[in-house]
Coordinates of C-alpha atoms in Angstrom, one line a residue:
M53 CA 0.0 0.0 0.0
S54 CA 1.4 3.4 -0.9
L55 CA 2.2 6.0 1.7
L56 CA -0.3 8.8 2.2
V57 CA 1.2 12.3 2.7
K58 CA -1.1 15.0 4.1
I59 CA -0.2 18.7 4.2
C60 CA -2.5 20.3 6.7
G61 CA -3.4 23.9 7.5
L62 CA -3.1 25.2 4.0
S63 CA -4.5 28.7 3.6
T64 CA -3.3 30.2 0.4
R65 CA -3.7 29.4 -3.3
E66 CA 0.1 29.5 -3.8
T67 CA 0.9 26.9 -1.1
L68 CA -2.0 24.7 -1.9
D69 CA -0.8 24.5 -5.5
V70 CA 2.7 23.7 -4.3
A71 CA 1.4 20.9 -2.1
L72 CA -0.7 19.5 -5.0
D73 CA 2.1 19.8 -7.6
A74 CA 4.5 18.1 -5.2
G75 CA 2.2 15.1 -4.9
A76 CA 0.3 15.5 -1.6
D77 CA -2.4 12.8 -1.3
M78 CA -4.4 14.8 1.2
V79 CA -4.7 18.5 1.8
G80 CA -6.1 19.7 5.1
F81 CA -8.1 22.8 5.9
V82 CA -8.6 24.0 9.5
F83 CA -11.9 25.3 10.7
F84 CA -11.1 26.2 14.3
P85 CA -10.8 29.9 15.2
P86 CA -8.1 29.6 17.9
S87 CA -5.7 28.2 15.3
P88 CA -3.4 30.5 13.2
R89 CA -4.4 28.3 10.3
H90 CA -8.2 28.8 10.7
L91 CA -10.1 29.5 7.4
S92 CA -13.3 31.4 6.8
L93 CA -15.9 29.5 5.0
E94 CA -15.4 31.8 2.0
V95 CA -11.7 31.0 1.7
G96 CA -12.4 27.3 2.3
R97 CA -14.8 27.3 -0.6
D98 CA -12.3 29.0 -2.9
L99 CA -9.4 26.6 -1.9
G100 CA -11.7 23.6 -2.2
R101 CA -12.6 24.5 -5.8
Q102 CA -8.9 24.8 -6.5
V103 CA -8.2 21.3 -5.4
K104 CA -10.5 19.7 -8.0
K105 CA -9.7 16.0 -7.9
R106 CA -6.0 16.3 -7.4
A107 CA -6.0 15.2 -3.7
L108 CA -8.5 14.3 -1.0
K109 CA -9.8 17.4 0.9
V110 CA -9.8 17.0 4.6
A111 CA -11.7 19.4 6.9
L112 CA -10.2 19.6 10.4
T113 CA -12.6 20.5 13.2
V114 CA -12.5 20.5 17.0
D115 CA -15.7 19.5 18.8
A116 CA -17.7 21.1 16.1
D117 CA -21.5 21.1 16.4
D118 CA -23.8 20.0 13.6
A119 CA -24.5 23.6 12.4
T120 CA -20.7 24.2 12.0
L121 CA -20.2 20.9 10.2
D122 CA -23.2 21.7 7.9
N123 CA -21.5 25.0 6.9
I124 CA -18.2 23.3 6.3
M125 CA -19.8 20.6 4.2
D126 CA -21.5 23.2 2.1
A127 CA -18.4 25.3 1.6
L128 CA -15.7 22.7 1.2
S129 CA -17.5 19.5 0.4
P130 CA -14.6 17.6 2.1
D131 CA -13.8 14.0 1.3
I132 CA -12.8 13.3 4.9
L133 CA -13.8 14.9 8.3
Q134 CA -10.9 15.0 10.7
L135 CA -12.1 15.2 14.3
H136 CA -9.4 16.7 16.4
G137 CA -11.2 17.4 19.7
K138 CA -12.7 15.3 22.5
E139 CA -15.4 13.7 20.4
S140 CA -16.8 10.5 21.9
V141 CA -17.2 7.3 20.0
A142 CA -21.0 8.0 19.9
R143 CA -20.3 11.4 18.5
L144 CA -18.2 9.9 15.7
R145 CA -20.9 7.5 14.8
D146 CA -23.5 10.3 14.8
I147 CA -21.3 12.5 12.5
K148 CA -20.7 9.6 10.1
Q149 CA -24.5 8.9 9.8
K150 CA -25.5 12.6 9.5
F151 CA -22.8 13.7 7.1
G152 CA -22.0 10.6 5.1
R153 CA -18.3 11.1 5.0
P154 CA -15.4 9.0 6.3
V155 CA -14.0 10.3 9.7
M156 CA -10.4 10.4 10.8
K157 CA -10.1 10.6 14.6
A158 CA -7.1 12.3 16.0
L159 CA -5.9 10.7 19.3
P160 CA -3.4 12.6 21.5
I161 CA -0.5 10.4 22.6
E162 CA 1.9 10.9 25.5
T163 CA 2.1 7.5 27.2
A164 CA 1.1 3.9 26.5
A165 CA -2.1 4.5 28.7
D166 CA -3.3 6.9 26.0
L167 CA -3.8 3.9 23.7
A168 CA -6.5 2.4 25.9
V169 CA -9.3 4.3 24.1
L170 CA -8.1 3.0 20.7
P171 CA -10.4 -0.1 20.5
G172 CA -13.5 1.9 21.0
Y173 CA -12.7 4.5 18.3
A174 CA -11.4 1.9 15.9
V175 CA -14.9 0.3 15.7
V176 CA -16.3 3.6 14.2
A177 CA -13.5 5.7 12.7
D178 CA -12.3 5.1 9.2
R179 CA -8.7 6.2 10.0
I180 CA -6.8 7.1 13.2
L181 CA -4.4 10.0 13.4
F182 CA -1.9 9.7 16.3
D183 CA -0.8 13.2 17.4
A184 CA 1.3 14.5 20.3
R185 CA -0.7 15.3 23.4
P186 CA -0.7 19.1 23.8
P187 CA 0.5 20.8 27.1
K188 CA -2.2 21.5 29.6
D189 CA -2.2 25.2 28.9
A190 CA -2.4 24.8 25.1
T191 CA -5.2 26.7 23.4
R192 CA -5.5 24.1 20.6
P193 CA -5.1 20.3 20.3
G194 CA -2.6 20.2 17.4
G195 CA -0.2 22.0 15.1
L196 CA 2.1 22.7 18.0
G197 CA 5.3 21.3 16.5
A198 CA 5.9 18.7 19.2
P199 CA 6.5 15.0 18.5
F200 CA 5.4 12.1 20.7
D201 CA 7.4 9.0 21.6
W202 CA 7.1 7.0 18.4
H203 CA 8.2 3.8 20.2
L204 CA 4.8 3.7 21.7
L205 CA 3.4 2.5 18.4
E206 CA 6.2 0.0 17.6
N207 CA 4.1 -3.1 18.5
L208 CA 0.7 -1.6 17.5
D209 CA -1.7 -4.2 16.1
L210 CA -4.3 -2.1 14.4
K211 CA -6.2 -3.3 11.4
L212 CA -7.5 0.2 10.7
P213 CA -5.4 2.6 8.6
Y214 CA -3.5 5.1 10.7
M215 CA -1.3 8.1 10.3
V216 CA 1.1 9.9 12.5
S217 CA 1.6 13.7 13.1
G218 CA 3.1 16.0 15.6
G219 CA 6.5 17.6 15.2
L220 CA 7.2 16.0 11.9
H221 CA 9.5 17.6 9.3
A222 CA 11.7 16.6 6.4
Q223 CA 14.6 15.6 8.7
N224 CA 12.7 13.2 11.0
V225 CA 9.8 11.8 8.9
A226 CA 11.9 8.7 7.9
E227 CA 12.5 7.8 11.5
A228 CA 8.9 8.3 12.4
L229 CA 7.8 6.0 9.6
R230 CA 10.4 3.4 10.5
L231 CA 9.3 3.1 14.1
T232 CA 5.6 3.4 13.7
R233 CA 5.0 1.6 10.4
A234 CA 2.2 4.1 9.7
G235 CA 0.5 4.2 6.4
G236 CA 0.6 8.0 6.3
V237 CA 2.1 11.1 7.7
D238 CA 0.5 14.5 8.4
V239 CA 2.5 17.7 8.7
S240 CA 1.5 21.3 9.4
S241 CA 3.9 23.4 11.5
G242 CA 6.9 21.3 10.2
V243 CA 6.5 23.0 6.8
E244 CA 6.1 26.6 8.1
S245 CA 8.4 29.5 8.4
A246 CA 6.1 31.1 11.0
P247 CA 2.8 29.9 12.7
G248 CA 0.3 29.5 9.9
V249 CA 2.7 30.6 7.2
K250 CA 3.5 27.6 4.9
D251 CA 6.9 27.6 3.2
P252 CA 6.8 26.2 -0.4
E253 CA 10.3 24.8 -0.3
M254 CA 9.7 23.1 3.1
I255 CA 6.5 21.5 1.7
K256 CA 8.4 20.1 -1.3
A257 CA 11.2 18.9 0.9
F258 CA 8.8 17.1 3.3
I259 CA 7.0 15.3 0.5
R260 CA 10.3 14.3 -1.1
A261 CA 11.6 12.9 2.2
A262 CA 8.4 11.0 2.9
R263 CA 8.4 9.5 -0.6
A264 CA 12.0 8.5 -0.3
T265 CA 11.2 6.2 2.6
Q266 CA 8.7 4.4 0.4
E267 CA 11.2 4.0 -2.4
L268 CA 13.7 2.5 0.0
S269 CA 11.2 0.0 1.4
V270 CA 10.4 -1.5 -2.1
R271 CA 14.0 -2.0 -3.1

């Protein structure tokens, strides 16, 4: 199975085109006001049209209510809903039924104990995204540029597709993939020159580095 590369938090036409041209499989758009990557519905609509069918569109939300999700569905028509808050298993099931889209549940990881909730979510989610647990005083649940201990996933037995995120960049993505054996990687702050400001060269370098690991594995 080919590696999935997701560039998240895109907010301009230029950087979206760079990610698409460089071969991103998924492009992520953030709808969460505390984030420096938050998009208005109008910008989301514009960027969504630009994607066409070149990659999967992912809408990142945090504990969003149905009205918010309705608006995002109308504006972006995402292929996947990424739920990055404290959504329960029941809420995931509800969202899948109401909105008819695959859901990717982000799980914050700091210790092995954090994996205890995985079986419940795995029954409902279409994909799991393992992310670093944010500090207690953080104002948002992701995009903070901190990795977690990838060794925690070394012996993971999960039939569901999963991705890793949190503190990834071009220099460490190969090690993250080697240890976690994840089927995909998700980067945001690791391809930025400042919070919320994507760097075209860093985007291209990250995708190159991630793809290089795949090429090595098939030799």
